[in-house]
Amino acid sequence: MAAGLLAVLAVSCTSGSADSPKSTAGTSPPVEERSASSELQSDYMRVVNDVLPSVVEITTEGGLGSGVVYDKQGHIVTNAHVVGEQRRFTVDLADRQQPLQAELVGRYAANDLAVIRLENPPSGLRPATFADSKEVEVGQIVLAMGNPLGLSSSVTQGIVSAIGRTVSRPADGGSAPGSIPNMVQTSAAINPGNSGGALVDLSSRVIGINTLGAVDQRLGGAAPGIGFAIPSSAVTRIADQLIEDGRVTSSGRAALGVTVRTVLETDSAPAGAAIVTVAEGGAADEAGLRPGDIITNLGDTRISSVQTLAEALAAHSPGDKVSLTYDRAGSSHTVRMTLETLRSP
Protein backbone atom coordinates (compact mmCIF):
# COMPACT_ATOMS: atom_id res chain seq x y z
CA MET A 1 0.00 0.00 0.00
CA ALA A 2 1.51 3.33 -1.03
CA ALA A 3 0.56 6.42 0.93
CA GLY A 4 1.51 10.05 0.62
CA LEU A 5 1.58 12.26 3.69
CA LEU A 6 1.35 16.04 3.77
CA ALA A 7 2.50 17.61 7.05
CA VAL A 8 1.07 21.05 7.79
CA LEU A 9 2.33 23.13 10.71
CA ALA A 10 -0.01 25.86 11.91
CA VAL A 11 1.32 28.50 14.27
CA SER A 12 -1.04 30.85 16.07
CA CYS A 13 0.38 34.22 17.08
CA THR A 14 -1.14 36.95 19.22
CA SER A 15 0.36 40.34 19.77
CA GLY A 16 -0.35 42.58 22.75
CA SER A 17 -0.67 46.33 22.81
CA ALA A 18 2.66 48.20 22.77
CA ASP A 19 1.69 50.15 25.86
CA SER A 20 0.36 47.18 27.86
CA PRO A 21 1.24 47.80 31.50
CA LYS A 22 2.35 44.19 32.10
CA SER A 23 3.97 41.50 29.92
CA THR A 24 3.07 37.85 30.42
CA ALA A 25 6.09 36.51 28.47
CA GLY A 26 7.83 33.74 30.36
CA THR A 27 5.02 33.32 32.89
CA SER A 28 4.66 29.70 34.02
CA PRO A 29 1.24 28.06 34.32
CA PRO A 30 -0.05 27.48 37.84
CA VAL A 31 1.32 24.46 39.69
CA GLU A 32 -2.14 22.80 39.59
CA GLU A 33 -2.23 23.11 35.78
CA ARG A 34 1.25 21.65 35.39
CA SER A 35 0.36 18.80 37.75
CA ALA A 36 -2.87 17.93 35.88
CA SER A 37 -1.09 18.08 32.52
CA SER A 38 1.75 15.86 33.73
CA GLU A 39 -0.71 13.36 35.20
CA LEU A 40 -2.67 13.12 31.94
CA GLN A 41 0.56 12.70 29.97
CA SER A 42 1.61 9.92 32.33
CA ASP A 43 -1.77 8.24 31.81
CA TYR A 44 -1.34 8.37 28.04
CA MET A 45 2.16 6.89 28.20
CA ARG A 46 1.08 4.14 30.60
CA VAL A 47 -1.81 3.12 28.33
CA VAL A 48 0.44 3.10 25.26
CA ASN A 49 2.98 0.90 27.06
CA ASP A 50 0.21 -1.41 28.28
CA VAL A 51 -1.75 -1.88 25.06
CA LEU A 52 0.42 -1.14 22.02
CA PRO A 53 2.28 -4.51 22.28
CA SER A 54 -1.14 -6.16 21.79
CA VAL A 55 -1.81 -4.34 18.49
CA VAL A 56 -0.51 -6.03 15.33
CA GLU A 57 -0.14 -5.25 11.65
CA ILE A 58 -1.85 -7.64 9.23
CA THR A 59 -0.65 -7.88 5.62
CA THR A 60 -2.98 -9.24 2.95
CA GLU A 61 -2.91 -9.34 -0.84
CA GLY A 62 -5.05 -6.20 -0.79
CA GLY A 63 -2.92 -4.13 1.60
CA LEU A 64 -2.45 -3.54 5.30
CA GLY A 65 -4.73 -3.54 8.32
CA SER A 66 -4.55 -3.88 12.07
CA GLY A 67 -5.57 -6.46 14.65
CA VAL A 68 -5.64 -7.00 18.41
CA VAL A 69 -4.20 -10.02 20.22
CA TYR A 70 -7.16 -11.81 21.83
CA ASP A 71 -5.57 -14.64 23.81
CA LYS A 72 -2.30 -16.48 24.46
CA GLN A 73 -3.25 -19.18 21.95
CA GLY A 74 -2.50 -16.66 19.19
CA HIS A 75 -6.03 -15.61 18.23
CA ILE A 76 -6.23 -12.08 16.81
CA VAL A 77 -9.45 -10.14 16.27
CA THR A 78 -9.74 -7.77 13.32
CA ASN A 79 -12.26 -6.55 10.74
CA ALA A 80 -13.83 -8.85 8.15
CA HIS A 81 -13.01 -6.28 5.47
CA VAL A 82 -9.32 -6.46 6.45
CA VAL A 83 -9.09 -10.22 5.81
CA GLY A 84 -11.46 -10.15 2.82
CA GLU A 85 -11.77 -13.57 1.20
CA GLN A 86 -8.21 -14.64 2.09
CA ARG A 87 -7.33 -17.46 4.45
CA ARG A 88 -3.61 -16.85 5.10
CA PHE A 89 -1.88 -13.70 6.34
CA THR A 90 1.41 -12.20 7.47
CA VAL A 91 1.35 -10.63 10.93
CA ASP A 92 3.89 -8.23 12.46
CA LEU A 93 3.86 -7.93 16.24
CA ALA A 94 4.77 -4.54 17.72
CA ASP A 95 7.77 -5.95 19.61
CA ARG A 96 9.21 -8.45 17.08
CA GLN A 97 11.34 -8.04 13.97
CA GLN A 98 10.33 -11.24 12.16
CA PRO A 99 6.83 -11.45 10.63
CA LEU A 100 4.65 -14.42 11.60
CA GLN A 101 2.19 -16.47 9.59
CA ALA A 102 -1.51 -16.70 10.46
CA GLU A 103 -4.61 -18.41 9.12
CA LEU A 104 -8.30 -17.53 9.16
CA VAL A 105 -10.44 -18.93 11.99
CA GLY A 106 -13.71 -17.34 10.92
CA ARG A 107 -15.35 -14.15 9.74
CA TYR A 108 -18.71 -12.56 10.42
CA ALA A 109 -19.32 -9.97 7.73
CA ALA A 110 -22.59 -8.67 9.23
CA ASN A 111 -20.62 -7.06 12.08
CA ASP A 112 -17.42 -6.65 10.04
CA LEU A 113 -15.48 -8.91 12.43
CA ALA A 114 -13.01 -11.74 11.88
CA VAL A 115 -10.60 -13.87 13.90
CA ILE A 116 -7.25 -15.16 12.64
CA ARG A 117 -4.72 -17.33 14.49
CA LEU A 118 -0.92 -17.28 14.54
CA GLU A 119 0.46 -20.63 13.37
CA ASN A 120 3.30 -20.52 15.92
CA PRO A 121 2.33 -18.15 18.76
CA PRO A 122 5.49 -16.84 20.47
CA SER A 123 5.96 -16.99 24.22
CA GLY A 124 5.23 -13.70 25.93
CA LEU A 125 2.28 -12.91 23.64
CA ARG A 126 0.29 -10.09 25.29
CA PRO A 127 -3.50 -10.35 24.92
CA ALA A 128 -5.45 -7.12 25.33
CA THR A 129 -8.05 -6.62 28.06
CA PHE A 130 -11.56 -5.95 26.74
CA ALA A 131 -13.99 -3.70 28.63
CA ASP A 132 -17.73 -4.06 29.14
CA SER A 133 -19.35 -1.77 26.56
CA LYS A 134 -22.05 -0.76 29.05
CA GLU A 135 -19.37 1.17 30.96
CA VAL A 136 -18.45 3.37 27.97
CA GLU A 137 -19.58 6.98 28.39
CA VAL A 138 -19.75 9.98 26.08
CA GLY A 139 -16.91 12.39 26.82
CA GLN A 140 -14.35 9.89 28.12
CA ILE A 141 -10.84 10.13 26.72
CA VAL A 142 -9.76 7.37 24.33
CA LEU A 143 -6.72 6.41 22.27
CA ALA A 144 -6.90 4.74 18.84
CA MET A 145 -4.01 2.36 18.10
CA GLY A 146 -3.17 0.77 14.78
CA ASN A 147 -1.18 1.09 11.58
CA PRO A 148 -2.72 3.99 9.60
CA LEU A 149 -1.33 4.39 6.08
CA GLY A 150 1.25 1.70 6.91
CA LEU A 151 2.74 3.74 9.77
CA SER A 152 3.21 0.96 12.29
CA SER A 153 2.20 1.33 15.94
CA SER A 154 0.62 4.76 15.62
CA VAL A 155 -1.51 6.33 18.36
CA THR A 156 -4.13 9.09 18.09
CA GLN A 157 -6.26 10.55 20.86
CA GLY A 158 -9.78 11.89 21.21
CA ILE A 159 -12.99 11.32 23.13
CA VAL A 160 -16.06 9.13 22.85
CA SER A 161 -18.37 11.41 20.84
CA ALA A 162 -21.49 9.22 20.93
CA ILE A 163 -22.61 5.66 21.61
CA GLY A 164 -25.31 3.46 20.10
CA ARG A 165 -24.80 4.63 16.51
CA THR A 166 -26.12 2.52 13.64
CA VAL A 167 -23.62 2.96 10.82
CA SER A 168 -24.00 1.99 7.18
CA ARG A 169 -20.92 0.49 5.58
CA PRO A 170 -20.13 0.13 1.87
CA ALA A 171 -19.35 -3.12 0.11
CA ASP A 172 -15.73 -3.93 0.93
CA GLY A 173 -13.42 -6.92 1.18
CA GLY A 174 -15.94 -9.23 -0.44
CA SER A 175 -18.73 -8.12 1.91
CA ALA A 176 -22.07 -6.77 0.80
CA PRO A 177 -23.17 -3.33 2.03
CA GLY A 178 -24.95 -3.38 5.35
CA SER A 179 -25.42 -1.71 8.73
CA ILE A 180 -23.66 -2.24 12.06
CA PRO A 181 -25.63 -1.33 15.19
CA ASN A 182 -24.53 0.13 18.54
CA MET A 183 -21.19 1.47 17.36
CA VAL A 184 -18.97 3.80 19.37
CA GLN A 185 -18.33 7.16 17.71
CA THR A 186 -14.99 8.82 18.45
CA SER A 187 -13.07 11.96 17.56
CA ALA A 188 -9.77 10.03 17.57
CA ALA A 189 -8.44 9.87 14.01
CA ILE A 190 -9.21 6.58 12.24
CA ASN A 191 -7.50 6.36 8.87
CA PRO A 192 -6.97 3.59 6.28
CA GLY A 193 -4.87 0.90 7.97
CA ASN A 194 -6.37 1.62 11.41
CA SER A 195 -9.18 -0.87 10.65
CA GLY A 196 -9.06 -3.74 13.12
CA GLY A 197 -7.00 -1.81 15.67
CA ALA A 198 -7.89 -0.92 19.24
CA LEU A 199 -9.90 1.93 20.70
CA VAL A 200 -8.71 2.08 24.31
CA ASP A 201 -9.75 3.86 27.50
CA LEU A 202 -7.38 5.29 30.13
CA SER A 203 -7.68 2.07 32.13
CA SER A 204 -5.82 0.27 29.30
CA ARG A 205 -8.96 -1.61 28.24
CA VAL A 206 -10.15 -2.07 24.66
CA ILE A 207 -13.61 -0.52 24.36
CA GLY A 208 -13.93 -1.12 20.62
CA ILE A 209 -12.33 -2.30 17.38
CA ASN A 210 -11.65 0.59 15.01
CA THR A 211 -13.58 0.01 11.81
CA LEU A 212 -14.24 3.03 9.61
CA GLY A 213 -14.26 6.78 9.34
CA ALA A 214 -17.23 8.86 8.27
CA VAL A 215 -17.43 10.11 4.69
CA ASP A 216 -18.83 13.50 3.69
CA GLN A 217 -21.53 12.50 1.20
CA ARG A 218 -21.47 15.91 -0.50
CA LEU A 219 -17.71 16.17 -1.02
CA GLY A 220 -16.92 12.47 -1.21
CA GLY A 221 -13.95 12.67 1.19
CA ALA A 222 -13.32 11.71 4.78
CA ALA A 223 -15.12 13.67 7.48
CA PRO A 224 -12.38 14.56 10.01
CA GLY A 225 -13.03 13.80 13.64
CA ILE A 226 -15.78 11.23 13.06
CA GLY A 227 -14.75 7.60 13.33
CA PHE A 228 -16.51 4.45 14.48
CA ALA A 229 -15.55 1.34 16.44
CA ILE A 230 -17.39 -1.93 17.05
CA PRO A 231 -18.15 -2.08 20.79
CA SER A 232 -16.05 -4.50 22.83
CA SER A 233 -18.97 -6.56 24.13
CA ALA A 234 -20.06 -7.36 20.57
CA VAL A 235 -16.46 -8.16 19.67
CA THR A 236 -15.98 -10.67 22.48
CA ARG A 237 -19.40 -12.30 21.94
CA ILE A 238 -18.72 -12.90 18.25
CA ALA A 239 -15.00 -13.73 18.60
CA ASP A 240 -15.72 -16.40 21.23
CA GLN A 241 -18.20 -18.11 18.89
CA LEU A 242 -15.85 -17.97 15.90
CA ILE A 243 -13.04 -19.48 17.99
CA GLU A 244 -15.27 -22.18 19.48
CA ASP A 245 -17.36 -23.15 16.43
CA GLY A 246 -16.01 -21.27 13.41
CA ARG A 247 -19.40 -19.60 12.97
CA VAL A 248 -21.87 -17.30 14.75
CA THR A 249 -25.21 -18.60 15.99
CA SER A 250 -26.01 -15.96 18.62
CA SER A 251 -25.17 -12.56 17.16
CA GLY A 252 -27.62 -10.46 19.15
CA ARG A 253 -28.86 -9.13 15.81
CA ALA A 254 -32.34 -9.53 14.30
CA ALA A 255 -33.14 -11.17 10.98
CA LEU A 256 -36.08 -12.25 8.82
CA GLY A 257 -34.64 -15.51 7.52
CA VAL A 258 -34.51 -14.36 3.90
CA THR A 259 -32.10 -13.20 1.24
CA VAL A 260 -33.17 -10.10 -0.68
CA ARG A 261 -32.27 -7.83 -3.57
CA THR A 262 -33.26 -4.24 -4.34
CA VAL A 263 -35.99 -3.80 -6.95
CA LEU A 264 -36.40 -0.66 -9.02
CA GLU A 265 -39.31 1.34 -10.39
CA THR A 266 -39.52 2.03 -14.13
CA ASP A 267 -37.70 5.32 -13.49
CA SER A 268 -34.86 3.38 -11.75
CA ALA A 269 -35.88 4.60 -8.28
CA PRO A 270 -35.57 1.90 -5.56
CA ALA A 271 -38.98 0.41 -4.81
CA GLY A 272 -38.38 -2.23 -2.15
CA ALA A 273 -36.49 -5.36 -1.13
CA ALA A 274 -37.53 -8.42 -3.13
CA ILE A 275 -37.23 -11.78 -1.41
CA VAL A 276 -34.92 -14.17 -3.30
CA THR A 277 -34.85 -17.12 -0.89
CA VAL A 278 -36.73 -18.03 2.30
CA ALA A 279 -35.02 -20.17 4.95
CA GLU A 280 -37.11 -23.22 5.78
CA GLY A 281 -38.57 -22.94 9.28
CA GLY A 282 -37.34 -19.37 9.67
CA ALA A 283 -39.29 -16.27 10.70
CA ALA A 284 -40.34 -15.35 7.16
CA ASP A 285 -41.31 -18.93 6.33
CA GLU A 286 -43.54 -19.13 9.40
CA ALA A 287 -45.12 -15.79 8.48
CA GLY A 288 -46.03 -17.13 5.03
CA LEU A 289 -43.59 -15.06 2.95
CA ARG A 290 -42.40 -16.43 -0.39
CA PRO A 291 -39.67 -15.73 -2.95
CA GLY A 292 -40.85 -12.89 -5.20
CA ASP A 293 -42.62 -10.98 -2.43
CA ILE A 294 -41.43 -7.37 -2.22
CA ILE A 295 -40.94 -5.97 1.30
CA THR A 296 -42.07 -2.33 1.45
CA ASN A 297 -42.37 -1.59 5.19
CA LEU A 298 -40.98 -2.92 8.46
CA GLY A 299 -43.09 -1.42 11.22
CA ASP A 300 -43.33 2.30 10.43
CA THR A 301 -40.12 2.29 8.39
CA ARG A 302 -40.41 2.52 4.62
CA ILE A 303 -38.24 -0.13 2.91
CA SER A 304 -36.92 0.93 -0.48
CA SER A 305 -33.76 -1.19 -0.78
CA VAL A 306 -31.58 -3.89 0.78
CA GLN A 307 -29.74 -1.15 2.67
CA THR A 308 -32.85 0.39 4.24
CA LEU A 309 -34.03 -3.09 5.30
CA ALA A 310 -30.65 -3.76 6.95
CA GLU A 311 -30.84 -0.42 8.77
CA ALA A 312 -34.39 -1.12 9.97
CA LEU A 313 -33.44 -4.58 11.26
CA ALA A 314 -30.38 -3.14 13.05
CA ALA A 315 -32.75 -1.21 15.31
CA HIS A 316 -34.39 -4.44 16.52
CA SER A 317 -33.38 -7.50 18.55
CA PRO A 318 -34.12 -11.19 18.05
CA GLY A 319 -37.54 -12.01 19.49
CA ASP A 320 -39.06 -8.61 18.70
CA LYS A 321 -42.56 -8.78 17.23
CA VAL A 322 -42.98 -6.50 14.21
CA SER A 323 -45.44 -5.87 11.41
CA LEU A 324 -44.15 -6.35 7.88
CA THR A 325 -45.83 -5.10 4.71
CA TYR A 326 -45.12 -6.68 1.34
CA ASP A 327 -46.44 -6.70 -2.22
CA ARG A 328 -47.40 -9.97 -3.90
CA ALA A 329 -48.65 -9.99 -7.48
CA GLY A 330 -49.69 -6.35 -7.22
CA SER A 331 -51.55 -6.66 -3.90
CA SER A 332 -50.32 -5.31 -0.56
CA HIS A 333 -50.36 -7.52 2.56
CA THR A 334 -49.30 -7.02 6.19
CA VAL A 335 -48.26 -9.78 8.59
CA ARG A 336 -47.22 -9.86 12.23
CA MET A 337 -44.01 -11.83 12.81
CA THR A 338 -41.30 -12.56 15.37
CA LEU A 339 -37.73 -11.71 14.32
CA GLU A 340 -35.07 -14.42 14.51
CA THR A 341 -31.31 -14.27 15.15
CA LEU A 342 -28.95 -13.33 12.35
CA ARG A 343 -26.50 -16.20 11.93
CA SER A 344 -23.36 -16.89 9.95
CA PRO A 345 -24.16 -17.81 6.35
GROMACS .gro file of N, CA, C and O in nm, residues 255-258 278-288 337-340:
model
   76
  255ALA      N    1  -3.309  -1.080   1.239
  255ALA     CA    2  -3.314  -1.117   1.098
  255ALA      C    3  -3.452  -1.169   1.063
  255ALA      O    4  -3.532  -1.202   1.150
  256LEU      N    5  -3.479  -1.174   0.932
  256LEU     CA    6  -3.608  -1.225   0.882
  256LEU      C    7  -3.599  -1.369   0.835
  256LEU      O    8  -3.702  -1.435   0.819
  257GLY      N    9  -3.477  -1.417   0.809
  257GLY     CA   10  -3.464  -1.551   0.752
  257GLY      C   11  -3.485  -1.552   0.602
  257GLY      O   12  -3.543  -1.646   0.548
  258VAL      N   13  -3.437  -1.446   0.535
  258VAL     CA   14  -3.451  -1.436   0.390
  258VAL      C   15  -3.323  -1.380   0.331
  258VAL      O   16  -3.240  -1.321   0.400
  278VAL      N   17  -3.614  -1.799   0.095
  278VAL     CA   18  -3.673  -1.803   0.230
  278VAL      C   19  -3.619  -1.926   0.301
  278VAL      O   20  -3.632  -2.039   0.250
  279ALA      N   21  -3.557  -1.905   0.418
  279ALA     CA   22  -3.502  -2.017   0.495
  279ALA      C   23  -3.615  -2.102   0.552
  279ALA      O   24  -3.708  -2.049   0.615
  280GLU      N   25  -3.607  -2.232   0.530
  280GLU     CA   26  -3.711  -2.322   0.578
  280GLU      C   27  -3.718  -2.319   0.731
  280GLU      O   28  -3.616  -2.331   0.800
  281GLY      N   29  -3.838  -2.298   0.784
  281GLY     CA   30  -3.857  -2.294   0.928
  281GLY      C   31  -3.819  -2.164   0.993
  281GLY      O   32  -3.829  -2.149   1.115
  282GLY      N   33  -3.774  -2.065   0.914
  282GLY     CA   34  -3.734  -1.937   0.967
  282GLY      C   35  -3.852  -1.845   0.991
  282GLY      O   36  -3.969  -1.881   0.967
  283ALA      N   37  -3.823  -1.723   1.036
  283ALA     CA   38  -3.929  -1.627   1.070
  283ALA      C   39  -4.017  -1.594   0.951
  283ALA      O   40  -4.140  -1.592   0.962
  284ALA      N   41  -3.956  -1.569   0.834
  284ALA     CA   42  -4.034  -1.535   0.716
  284ALA      C   43  -4.118  -1.653   0.668
  284ALA      O   44  -4.233  -1.637   0.625
  285ASP      N   45  -4.059  -1.773   0.676
  285ASP     CA   46  -4.131  -1.893   0.633
  285ASP      C   47  -4.255  -1.912   0.719
  285ASP      O   48  -4.365  -1.940   0.667
  286GLU      N   49  -4.241  -1.895   0.850
  286GLU     CA   50  -4.354  -1.913   0.940
  286GLU      C   51  -4.461  -1.805   0.921
  286GLU      O   52  -4.578  -1.827   0.949
  287ALA      N   53  -4.416  -1.688   0.872
  287ALA     CA   54  -4.512  -1.579   0.848
  287ALA      C   55  -4.579  -1.591   0.711
  287ALA      O   56  -4.665  -1.508   0.677
  288GLY      N   57  -4.539  -1.691   0.632
  288GLY     CA   58  -4.603  -1.713   0.503
  288GLY      C   59  -4.542  -1.636   0.387
  288GLY      O   60  -4.601  -1.630   0.278
  337MET      N   61  -4.499  -1.075   1.274
  337MET     CA   62  -4.401  -1.183   1.281
  337MET      C   63  -4.301  -1.159   1.393
  337MET      O   64  -4.287  -1.046   1.442
  338THR      N   65  -4.232  -1.264   1.433
  338THR     CA   66  -4.130  -1.256   1.537
  338THR      C   67  -3.993  -1.269   1.471
  338THR      O   68  -3.967  -1.368   1.399
  339LEU      N   69  -3.904  -1.172   1.495
  339LEU     CA   70  -3.773  -1.171   1.432
  339LEU      C   71  -3.684  -1.279   1.492
  339LEU      O   72  -3.691  -1.310   1.610
  340GLU      N   73  -3.599  -1.339   1.408
  340GLU     CA   74  -3.507  -1.442   1.451
  340GLU      C   75  -3.365  -1.385   1.467
  340GLU      O   76  -3.344  -1.264   1.451
   0.00000   0.00000   0.00000
